[in-house]
Tab-separated table of C-alpha atoms and ligand atoms in Angstrom:
chain	number	residue	atom	x	y	z
A	4	MET	CA	-139.826	-75.215	-11.614
A	5	SER	CA	-142.306	-77.920	-12.624
A	6	ALA	CA	-143.802	-75.676	-15.411
A	7	ALA	CA	-140.532	-75.733	-17.316
A	8	LEU	CA	-140.083	-79.383	-17.105
A	9	ALA	CA	-139.177	-80.728	-20.642
A	10	PRO	CA	-142.155	-82.603	-21.816
A	11	TRP	CA	-140.284	-86.052	-22.210
A	12	LEU	CA	-139.487	-85.940	-18.426
A	13	LEU	CA	-143.214	-85.862	-17.482
A	14	ALA	CA	-143.762	-89.621	-17.613
A	15	PRO	CA	-140.573	-90.573	-15.860
A	16	LEU	CA	-141.450	-88.130	-13.191
A	17	ALA	CA	-144.865	-89.723	-12.844
A	18	GLN	CA	-143.055	-93.183	-12.885
A	19	ALA	CA	-140.573	-92.188	-10.109
A	20	LEU	CA	-143.229	-90.829	-7.978
A	21	GLN	CA	-145.338	-94.014	-8.138
A	22	THR	CA	-142.497	-96.388	-8.046
A	23	THR	CA	-139.713	-95.171	-5.784
A	24	ARG	CA	-139.667	-97.366	-2.760
A	25	SER	CA	-136.005	-96.825	-1.774
A	26	HIS	CA	-134.569	-93.811	0.074
A	27	ALA	CA	-131.907	-93.764	-2.555
A	28	LEU	CA	-132.612	-93.302	-6.318
A	29	LEU	CA	-130.282	-93.352	-9.068
A	30	ILE	CA	-131.540	-91.622	-12.220
A	31	HIS	CA	-129.397	-92.417	-15.104
A	32	GLY	CA	-129.450	-92.287	-18.893
A	33	PRO	CA	-127.527	-90.736	-21.840
A	34	ARG	CA	-125.907	-87.443	-21.266
A	35	GLY	CA	-128.131	-84.363	-21.968
A	36	VAL	CA	-131.658	-85.965	-21.640
A	37	GLY	CA	-132.401	-84.218	-18.310
A	38	GLN	CA	-131.279	-86.444	-15.359
A	39	PHE	CA	-130.534	-83.148	-13.151
A	40	GLU	CA	-133.776	-81.480	-14.319
A	41	LEU	CA	-135.852	-84.733	-13.326
A	42	ALA	CA	-134.005	-85.046	-10.030
A	43	LEU	CA	-134.942	-81.424	-9.030
A	44	ALA	CA	-138.458	-82.032	-10.162
A	45	LEU	CA	-138.609	-85.112	-7.942
A	46	ALA	CA	-137.187	-83.540	-5.009
A	47	ALA	CA	-139.688	-80.604	-5.423
A	48	ALA	CA	-142.639	-82.988	-5.681
A	49	TRP	CA	-141.408	-84.764	-2.429
A	50	LEU	CA	-141.079	-81.478	-0.476
A	51	CYS	CA	-144.040	-79.707	-2.018
A	52	GLU	CA	-146.737	-78.735	0.710
A	53	GLY	CA	-149.520	-77.912	-1.623
A	54	GLU	CA	-153.034	-79.488	-1.687
A	55	PRO	CA	-153.349	-82.676	-3.523
A	56	GLU	CA	-156.014	-80.870	-5.742
A	57	ALA	CA	-153.451	-78.547	-6.935
A	58	ARG	CA	-151.070	-81.268	-8.148
A	59	PRO	CA	-153.053	-83.812	-10.117
A	60	SER	CA	-150.043	-85.728	-11.296
A	61	GLY	CA	-148.149	-85.622	-8.043
A	62	GLN	CA	-145.824	-82.894	-9.355
A	63	ALA	CA	-144.851	-79.957	-7.282
A	64	CYS	CA	-147.564	-77.181	-7.258
A	65	GLY	CA	-144.964	-74.240	-7.628
A	66	VAL	CA	-146.756	-71.846	-5.524
A	67	CYS	CA	-146.812	-73.325	-1.923
A	68	GLY	CA	-144.300	-72.158	0.759
A	69	ALA	CA	-142.004	-75.045	0.136
A	70	CYS	CA	-142.078	-74.564	-3.704
A	71	ARG	CA	-141.328	-70.913	-3.306
A	72	LEU	CA	-138.374	-71.851	-1.061
A	73	ILE	CA	-137.041	-74.301	-3.670
A	74	ALA	CA	-137.311	-71.800	-6.448
A	75	GLY	CA	-135.359	-69.324	-4.243
A	76	ARG	CA	-132.553	-72.149	-3.678
A	77	THR	CA	-133.204	-71.596	0.099
A	78	HIS	CA	-135.279	-74.730	1.009
A	79	PRO	CA	-133.777	-75.854	4.463
A	80	ASP	CA	-134.483	-79.539	3.727
A	81	LEU	CA	-133.020	-79.603	0.080
A	82	LEU	CA	-129.469	-80.095	-0.589
A	83	VAL	CA	-128.022	-79.828	-4.094
A	84	LEU	CA	-124.643	-81.003	-4.428
A	85	VAL	CA	-122.972	-80.123	-7.922
A	86	PRO	CA	-119.135	-79.562	-8.549
A	87	GLU	CA	-118.008	-76.059	-8.459
A	88	ALA	CA	-117.261	-75.877	-12.202
A	89	LEU	CA	-120.961	-76.723	-13.059
A	90	GLN	CA	-122.525	-74.347	-10.255
A	91	GLN	CA	-122.812	-71.361	-12.488
A	92	THR	CA	-124.365	-73.506	-15.547
A	93	LEU	CA	-126.766	-75.063	-13.397
A	94	GLY	CA	-127.676	-72.141	-11.199
A	95	TRP	CA	-126.961	-73.939	-7.928
A	96	SER	CA	-124.223	-72.664	-5.758
A	97	ALA	CA	-121.890	-74.288	-3.140
A	98	THR	CA	-122.767	-75.220	0.314
A	99	GLU	CA	-121.020	-72.906	2.954
A	100	GLU	CA	-119.054	-76.244	4.238
A	101	ALA	CA	-117.925	-76.889	0.669
A	102	ALA	CA	-116.932	-73.272	-0.102
A	103	ASP	CA	-114.944	-73.006	3.220
A	104	GLY	CA	-113.104	-76.315	2.476
A	105	GLU	CA	-109.447	-77.071	1.808
A	106	GLY	CA	-107.759	-74.947	-0.886
A	107	GLY	CA	-109.574	-71.871	-0.080
A	108	LYS	CA	-110.061	-68.980	-2.371
A	109	GLY	CA	-108.021	-68.576	-5.545
A	110	ARG	CA	-107.958	-72.242	-6.607
A	111	LYS	CA	-109.696	-73.570	-9.739
A	112	PRO	CA	-113.391	-74.458	-9.405
A	113	SER	CA	-113.299	-78.205	-8.837
A	114	LYS	CA	-114.935	-80.552	-11.517
A	115	GLU	CA	-115.569	-82.938	-8.599
A	116	ILE	CA	-118.156	-82.994	-5.966
A	117	ARG	CA	-115.805	-82.205	-3.179
A	118	VAL	CA	-115.254	-84.374	-0.162
A	119	GLU	CA	-116.399	-81.536	2.163
A	120	ALA	CA	-119.669	-81.273	0.263
A	121	VAL	CA	-120.261	-84.922	0.579
A	122	ARG	CA	-119.606	-84.672	4.287
A	123	ALA	CA	-121.794	-81.839	4.401
A	124	ALA	CA	-124.690	-83.959	2.684
A	125	VAL	CA	-124.146	-86.789	5.229
A	126	ALA	CA	-124.421	-84.414	8.119
A	127	PHE	CA	-127.442	-82.759	6.399
A	128	ALA	CA	-129.173	-86.088	6.241
A	129	GLN	CA	-128.570	-86.783	9.950
A	130	LYS	CA	-130.375	-83.388	11.139
A	131	THR	CA	-134.152	-83.416	11.712
A	132	SER	CA	-136.223	-82.029	9.026
A	133	THR	CA	-136.709	-78.246	9.410
A	134	ARG	CA	-140.072	-78.143	8.049
A	135	GLY	CA	-141.357	-81.457	9.256
A	136	GLY	CA	-141.325	-83.553	6.060
A	137	THR	CA	-138.736	-85.440	4.191
A	138	LYS	CA	-135.130	-84.154	3.496
A	139	VAL	CA	-133.729	-84.617	0.085
A	140	SER	CA	-129.949	-84.536	-1.177
A	141	VAL	CA	-129.548	-84.231	-4.842
A	142	LEU	CA	-126.091	-85.368	-6.233
A	143	TYR	CA	-125.186	-84.478	-9.802
A	144	PRO	CA	-123.219	-85.730	-11.691
A	145	ALA	CA	-123.034	-88.618	-9.020
A	146	GLU	CA	-119.900	-89.984	-10.780
A	147	ARG	CA	-118.011	-87.114	-9.816
A	148	ILE	CA	-117.486	-88.108	-6.168
A	149	ASN	CA	-114.159	-89.881	-5.504
A	150	ALA	CA	-113.748	-93.160	-3.527
A	151	THR	CA	-113.283	-91.479	-0.137
A	152	SER	CA	-116.684	-89.641	-0.623
A	153	ALA	CA	-118.482	-92.786	-1.911
A	154	ASN	CA	-117.423	-94.726	1.043
A	155	MET	CA	-118.584	-91.949	3.321
A	156	LEU	CA	-121.839	-91.838	1.466
A	157	LEU	CA	-122.334	-95.544	1.582
A	158	LYS	CA	-122.642	-95.778	5.307
A	159	THR	CA	-125.550	-93.353	5.074
A	160	LEU	CA	-127.064	-95.144	2.313
A	161	GLU	CA	-126.712	-98.415	4.150
A	162	GLU	CA	-128.384	-96.972	7.332
A	163	PRO	CA	-130.793	-94.163	6.202
A	164	PRO	CA	-131.360	-91.750	8.999
A	165	GLY	CA	-135.080	-90.772	9.348
A	166	ARG	CA	-136.828	-89.770	6.263
A	167	ALA	CA	-133.738	-88.598	4.474
A	168	ARG	CA	-133.854	-89.396	0.801
A	169	PHE	CA	-131.070	-89.300	-1.737
A	170	ILE	CA	-131.284	-88.687	-5.607
A	171	LEU	CA	-128.074	-89.614	-7.508
A	172	ALA	CA	-128.376	-88.462	-11.101
A	173	SER	CA	-125.763	-89.594	-13.683
A	174	ALA	CA	-124.716	-90.257	-17.277
A	175	ALA	CA	-122.034	-92.623	-16.185
A	176	PRO	CA	-123.476	-94.916	-13.653
A	177	GLN	CA	-120.753	-97.333	-14.405
A	178	GLN	CA	-118.035	-94.927	-13.016
A	179	LEU	CA	-120.008	-95.140	-9.638
A	180	LEU	CA	-118.735	-97.757	-7.054
A	181	PRO	CA	-120.841	-100.890	-7.449
A	182	THR	CA	-121.741	-100.874	-3.812
A	183	VAL	CA	-123.140	-97.387	-4.122
A	184	ARG	CA	-124.959	-98.358	-7.346
A	185	SER	CA	-126.550	-101.462	-5.732
A	186	ARG	CA	-127.865	-99.465	-2.699
A	187	CYS	CA	-129.928	-97.279	-5.110
A	188	GLN	CA	-133.122	-98.018	-6.919
A	189	ALA	CA	-132.435	-97.213	-10.533
A	190	LEU	CA	-134.538	-95.323	-12.905
A	191	ARG	CA	-133.392	-95.235	-16.648
A	192	LEU	CA	-134.205	-92.031	-18.597
A	193	PRO	CA	-134.245	-92.929	-22.232
A	194	LEU	CA	-133.434	-90.607	-25.109
A	195	PRO	CA	-136.751	-88.613	-25.809
A	196	ARG	CA	-138.482	-89.276	-29.164
A	197	GLN	CA	-136.793	-87.368	-32.067
A	198	GLN	CA	-139.943	-85.226	-32.826
A	199	ALA	CA	-140.452	-84.197	-29.068
A	200	ALA	CA	-136.663	-83.182	-28.812
A	201	PHE	CA	-137.022	-81.331	-32.286
A	202	ASP	CA	-140.108	-79.359	-31.090
A	203	TRP	CA	-138.567	-78.342	-27.982
A	204	LEU	CA	-135.407	-77.197	-29.454
A	205	GLU	CA	-137.445	-75.168	-31.897
A	206	ALA	CA	-139.322	-73.610	-29.086
A	207	GLU	CA	-135.942	-72.803	-27.535
A	208	ARG	CA	-135.151	-70.964	-30.792
A	209	VAL	CA	-132.209	-73.149	-31.731
A	210	ASN	CA	-130.918	-72.818	-35.254
A	211	GLN	CA	-131.019	-75.970	-37.456
A	212	PRO	CA	-132.270	-78.184	-34.576
A	213	GLU	CA	-131.986	-81.289	-36.844
A	214	VAL	CA	-128.346	-80.832	-37.485
A	215	LEU	CA	-127.550	-80.166	-33.813
A	216	LEU	CA	-129.752	-82.998	-32.563
A	217	ALA	CA	-128.064	-85.417	-34.726
A	218	ALA	CA	-124.654	-84.060	-33.552
A	219	ALA	CA	-125.608	-84.723	-29.955
A	220	GLY	CA	-126.911	-88.102	-30.572
A	221	GLY	CA	-130.386	-87.175	-29.840
A	222	ALA	CA	-129.981	-85.602	-26.556
A	223	PRO	CA	-131.655	-82.134	-26.465
A	224	LEU	CA	-130.173	-80.649	-23.334
A	225	GLU	CA	-126.702	-81.560	-24.755
A	226	VAL	CA	-127.562	-79.547	-27.858
A	227	LEU	CA	-127.761	-76.394	-25.663
A	228	GLU	CA	-124.753	-77.200	-23.551
A	229	ARG	CA	-122.833	-77.655	-26.885
A	230	LEU	CA	-124.192	-74.491	-28.363
A	231	ALA	CA	-122.851	-72.678	-25.169
A	232	LEU	CA	-119.503	-73.940	-26.114
A	233	GLY	CA	-119.553	-72.815	-29.765
A	234	VAL	CA	-120.823	-76.065	-31.470
A	235	THR	CA	-123.296	-74.319	-33.774
A	236	ALA	CA	-124.954	-76.164	-36.733
A	237	GLU	CA	-122.773	-74.046	-39.136
A	238	ALA	CA	-119.403	-75.195	-37.290
A	239	TRP	CA	-120.572	-78.864	-37.344
A	240	LEU	CA	-121.460	-78.988	-40.966
A	241	ARG	CA	-118.103	-77.503	-42.083
A	242	LEU	CA	-116.119	-79.921	-39.743
A	243	PRO	CA	-115.797	-82.940	-42.198
A	244	ARG	CA	-114.431	-80.514	-44.932
A	245	GLU	CA	-112.002	-78.783	-42.375
A	246	VAL	CA	-110.614	-82.173	-40.953
A	247	GLN	CA	-110.062	-83.458	-44.510
A	248	ALA	CA	-108.057	-80.203	-45.230
A	249	GLY	CA	-106.012	-80.754	-41.916
A	250	GLN	CA	-107.471	-77.772	-40.300
A	251	SER	CA	-108.037	-77.914	-36.526
A	252	ALA	CA	-108.937	-74.275	-35.717
A	253	THR	CA	-112.672	-75.077	-35.019
A	254	LEU	CA	-111.893	-78.198	-32.874
A	255	ALA	CA	-109.052	-76.616	-30.980
A	256	ALA	CA	-111.514	-73.932	-29.859
A	257	TRP	CA	-113.684	-76.490	-28.215
A	258	PRO	CA	-113.013	-78.301	-24.801
A	259	LEU	CA	-111.006	-81.346	-25.587
A	260	PRO	CA	-113.447	-84.079	-24.805
A	261	LEU	CA	-115.798	-82.311	-27.174
A	262	ALA	CA	-113.264	-82.118	-29.834
A	263	ILE	CA	-112.370	-85.904	-29.497
A	264	ASP	CA	-116.033	-86.562	-29.398
A	265	ALA	CA	-116.593	-84.851	-32.627
A	266	LEU	CA	-113.547	-86.603	-34.163
A	267	GLN	CA	-115.015	-89.882	-32.995
A	268	LYS	CA	-118.315	-89.186	-34.577
A	269	LEU	CA	-116.761	-88.066	-37.801
A	270	CYS	CA	-114.727	-91.408	-37.637
A	271	HIS	CA	-117.721	-93.312	-37.128
A	272	ASP	CA	-119.710	-91.799	-39.870
A	273	ALA	CA	-116.770	-92.202	-42.389
A	274	LEU	CA	-116.622	-95.778	-41.472
A	275	ALA	CA	-120.366	-96.144	-41.934
A	276	VAL	CA	-120.166	-94.703	-45.300
A	277	ALA	CA	-117.195	-96.660	-46.313
A	278	VAL	CA	-119.068	-99.843	-45.558
A	279	GLY	CA	-122.352	-98.650	-47.203
A	280	ALA	CA	-124.329	-97.579	-44.218
A	281	ALA	CA	-125.860	-94.305	-43.509
A	282	PRO	CA	-123.965	-91.792	-41.494
A	283	ARG	CA	-125.490	-90.867	-38.027
A	284	TYR	CA	-123.961	-87.746	-36.969
A	285	PHE	CA	-123.302	-85.808	-40.064
A	286	GLY	CA	-124.994	-85.156	-43.435
A	287	ALA	CA	-124.531	-87.749	-45.890
A	288	LEU	CA	-123.220	-85.497	-48.393
A	289	SER	CA	-120.693	-84.065	-46.091
A	290	VAL	CA	-118.872	-87.434	-45.187
A	291	PRO	CA	-116.251	-88.686	-47.861
A	292	ALA	CA	-117.449	-92.057	-49.268
A	293	ALA	CA	-114.185	-93.687	-49.687
A	294	GLY	CA	-112.519	-93.976	-46.300
A	295	ASP	CA	-110.092	-97.042	-45.750
A	296	VAL	CA	-112.100	-99.381	-43.425
A	297	ALA	CA	-109.080	-100.663	-41.634
A	298	GLN	CA	-107.356	-97.344	-40.997
A	299	LEU	CA	-110.685	-95.779	-39.861
A	300	THR	CA	-111.277	-98.683	-37.452
A	301	ALA	CA	-107.716	-98.136	-36.171
A	302	CYS	CA	-108.275	-94.522	-35.927
A	303	GLY	CA	-111.502	-95.037	-33.878
A	304	ALA	CA	-109.597	-97.098	-31.386
A	305	VAL	CA	-107.006	-94.261	-30.886
A	306	LEU	CA	-109.725	-91.875	-30.488
A	307	ARG	CA	-111.449	-94.004	-27.866
A	308	GLY	CA	-108.278	-94.158	-25.773
A	309	GLU	CA	-107.748	-90.633	-25.882
A	310	MET	CA	-111.475	-90.116	-24.855
A	311	ARG	CA	-110.847	-92.214	-21.727
A	312	ARG	CA	-107.940	-90.352	-20.643
A	313	ALA	CA	-109.610	-86.995	-21.480
A	314	GLU	CA	-112.626	-87.733	-19.346
A	315	HIS	CA	-111.069	-89.156	-16.457
A	316	PRO	CA	-109.175	-86.073	-14.968
A	317	TRP	CA	-111.979	-85.610	-12.543
A	318	ASN	CA	-110.775	-88.829	-10.780
A	319	ALA	CA	-107.032	-88.441	-11.327
A	320	ALA	CA	-105.118	-87.016	-8.147
A	321	LEU	CA	-102.473	-85.002	-9.808
A	322	GLY	CA	-101.467	-83.279	-12.973
A	323	VAL	CA	-104.825	-83.225	-14.570
A	324	GLU	CA	-104.364	-79.871	-16.258
A	325	ALA	CA	-100.815	-81.136	-17.548
A	326	LEU	CA	-102.269	-84.154	-18.599
A	327	VAL	CA	-105.039	-82.599	-20.698
A	328	GLN	CA	-102.636	-80.274	-22.375
A	329	GLN	CA	-100.202	-83.001	-23.254
A	330	LEU	CA	-102.961	-85.031	-24.788
A	331	ARG	CA	-104.378	-82.090	-26.723
A	332	ARG	CA	-100.721	-81.568	-28.214
A	333	ALA	CA	-100.208	-85.070	-28.809
A	334	MET	CA	-103.617	-86.163	-30.249
A	335	GLN	CA	-104.941	-83.338	-32.282
A	336	PRO	CA	-102.121	-82.649	-34.851
A	337	ALA	CA	-101.295	-86.414	-35.028
A	338	THR	CA	-104.926	-87.336	-35.701
A	339	LEU	CA	-105.441	-84.638	-38.156
A	340	ALA	CA	-102.050	-84.479	-39.889
A	341	THR	CA	-101.229	-88.260	-40.097
A	342	THR	CA	-104.308	-90.375	-39.940
A	343	LEU	CA	-106.620	-88.672	-42.405
A	344	PRO	CA	-104.018	-88.077	-45.192
A	345	GLN	CA	-103.129	-91.864	-45.013
A	346	VAL	CA	-107.062	-92.605	-45.262
A	347	ALA	CA	-106.897	-90.307	-48.283
A	348	ARG	CA	-103.989	-92.000	-49.749
A	349	SER	CA	-105.427	-95.348	-49.359
A	350	SER	CA	-108.573	-94.645	-50.589
A	351	THR	CA	-106.853	-93.055	-53.785
A	352	LEU	CA	-104.980	-96.477	-54.148
A	353	ARG	CA	-108.397	-98.288	-53.770
A	354	ARG	CA	-110.083	-96.051	-56.314
A	355	ALA	CA	-107.272	-96.626	-58.786
A	356	ALA	CA	-107.810	-100.330	-58.101
A	357	GLY	CA	-111.548	-99.807	-58.882
A	358	GLN	CA	-112.602	-101.032	-55.456
A	359	SER	CA	-114.174	-98.045	-53.871
A	360	PRO	CA	-117.093	-95.737	-54.519
A	361	VAL	CA	-116.189	-92.287	-55.928
A	362	ASP	CA	-115.098	-89.692	-53.190
A	363	THR	CA	-117.908	-87.170	-53.373
A	364	LEU	CA	-115.820	-84.312	-51.845
A	365	LYS	CA	-112.990	-82.525	-53.656
A	366	PRO	CA	-109.913	-82.269	-51.484
B	6	LIG	ZN1	-145.691	-76.883	-3.896
């Protein structure tokens, strides 16, 4: 496990090993920089039973009995809680307690860490360590627990049983209850340096990593996640042209938050270019230069609102799927069919008035 750790996580791991004094750690940072990977590496380092000589930087040795059990997902003192919907992607499956919980078979995989799973984690922490060392629970994404679970967890975080330790990993720590946040020692994971991320993606044989790294705001693991969902460099590069032509096929094939995220980024870049700044997510040549600042600003606000609604179904009680479908219908054609032609029209007017740079893309 430790051998595959991305190079930009090595320093944060060393830092965590040296500075973690609390029994609860919150690893947070932008999406896609490796919170979960770091959490697992740290858990492995805490549980490793290898000789100190075999682990010069304090990392897990990777070869001792404990490390082999972790690699086989069967270490009795390690509990990894991830939502069912992420279990396959991340390679960690449900606890028995969670799998047998309410709803039973046949329901959709939950996007939340289920209450039963958190209850199991609390019970896990109370039990004596099987191998005589520490016990570690990893929760990811930690914001995907509901208020009931958070309150249940809170009691355990307040009065930690024995040598139990918790690692909460999150890209949205502001969505955690403040009372949970305040009981954790925080470790912030920054974006890796661009060159390090680029080299790593090249080693992963990613096509046009510079395009996808920009698209993902510099987060390399996010690039891989997006690739699995169809966000190739080719698709990304043709997006501005497609949106300008009112075509939504590429966007409609992506999950809604991802489609809205792409529109937000395109809107951001169009606005940047319109005020004479450099685009951040798309190539300079692919973003039209003559957008209407007021309308792009308004469009950005609409997209932010849609994103909030699209990202929150994990915390909604009922009708999540219906809400998502409704938003998809309401948002996509409206944005593509009305906002952008309006932008085009007003930029034509401004061009006629001689106030705006020439639009570099043919309609
Ligand atoms: Zn080991």
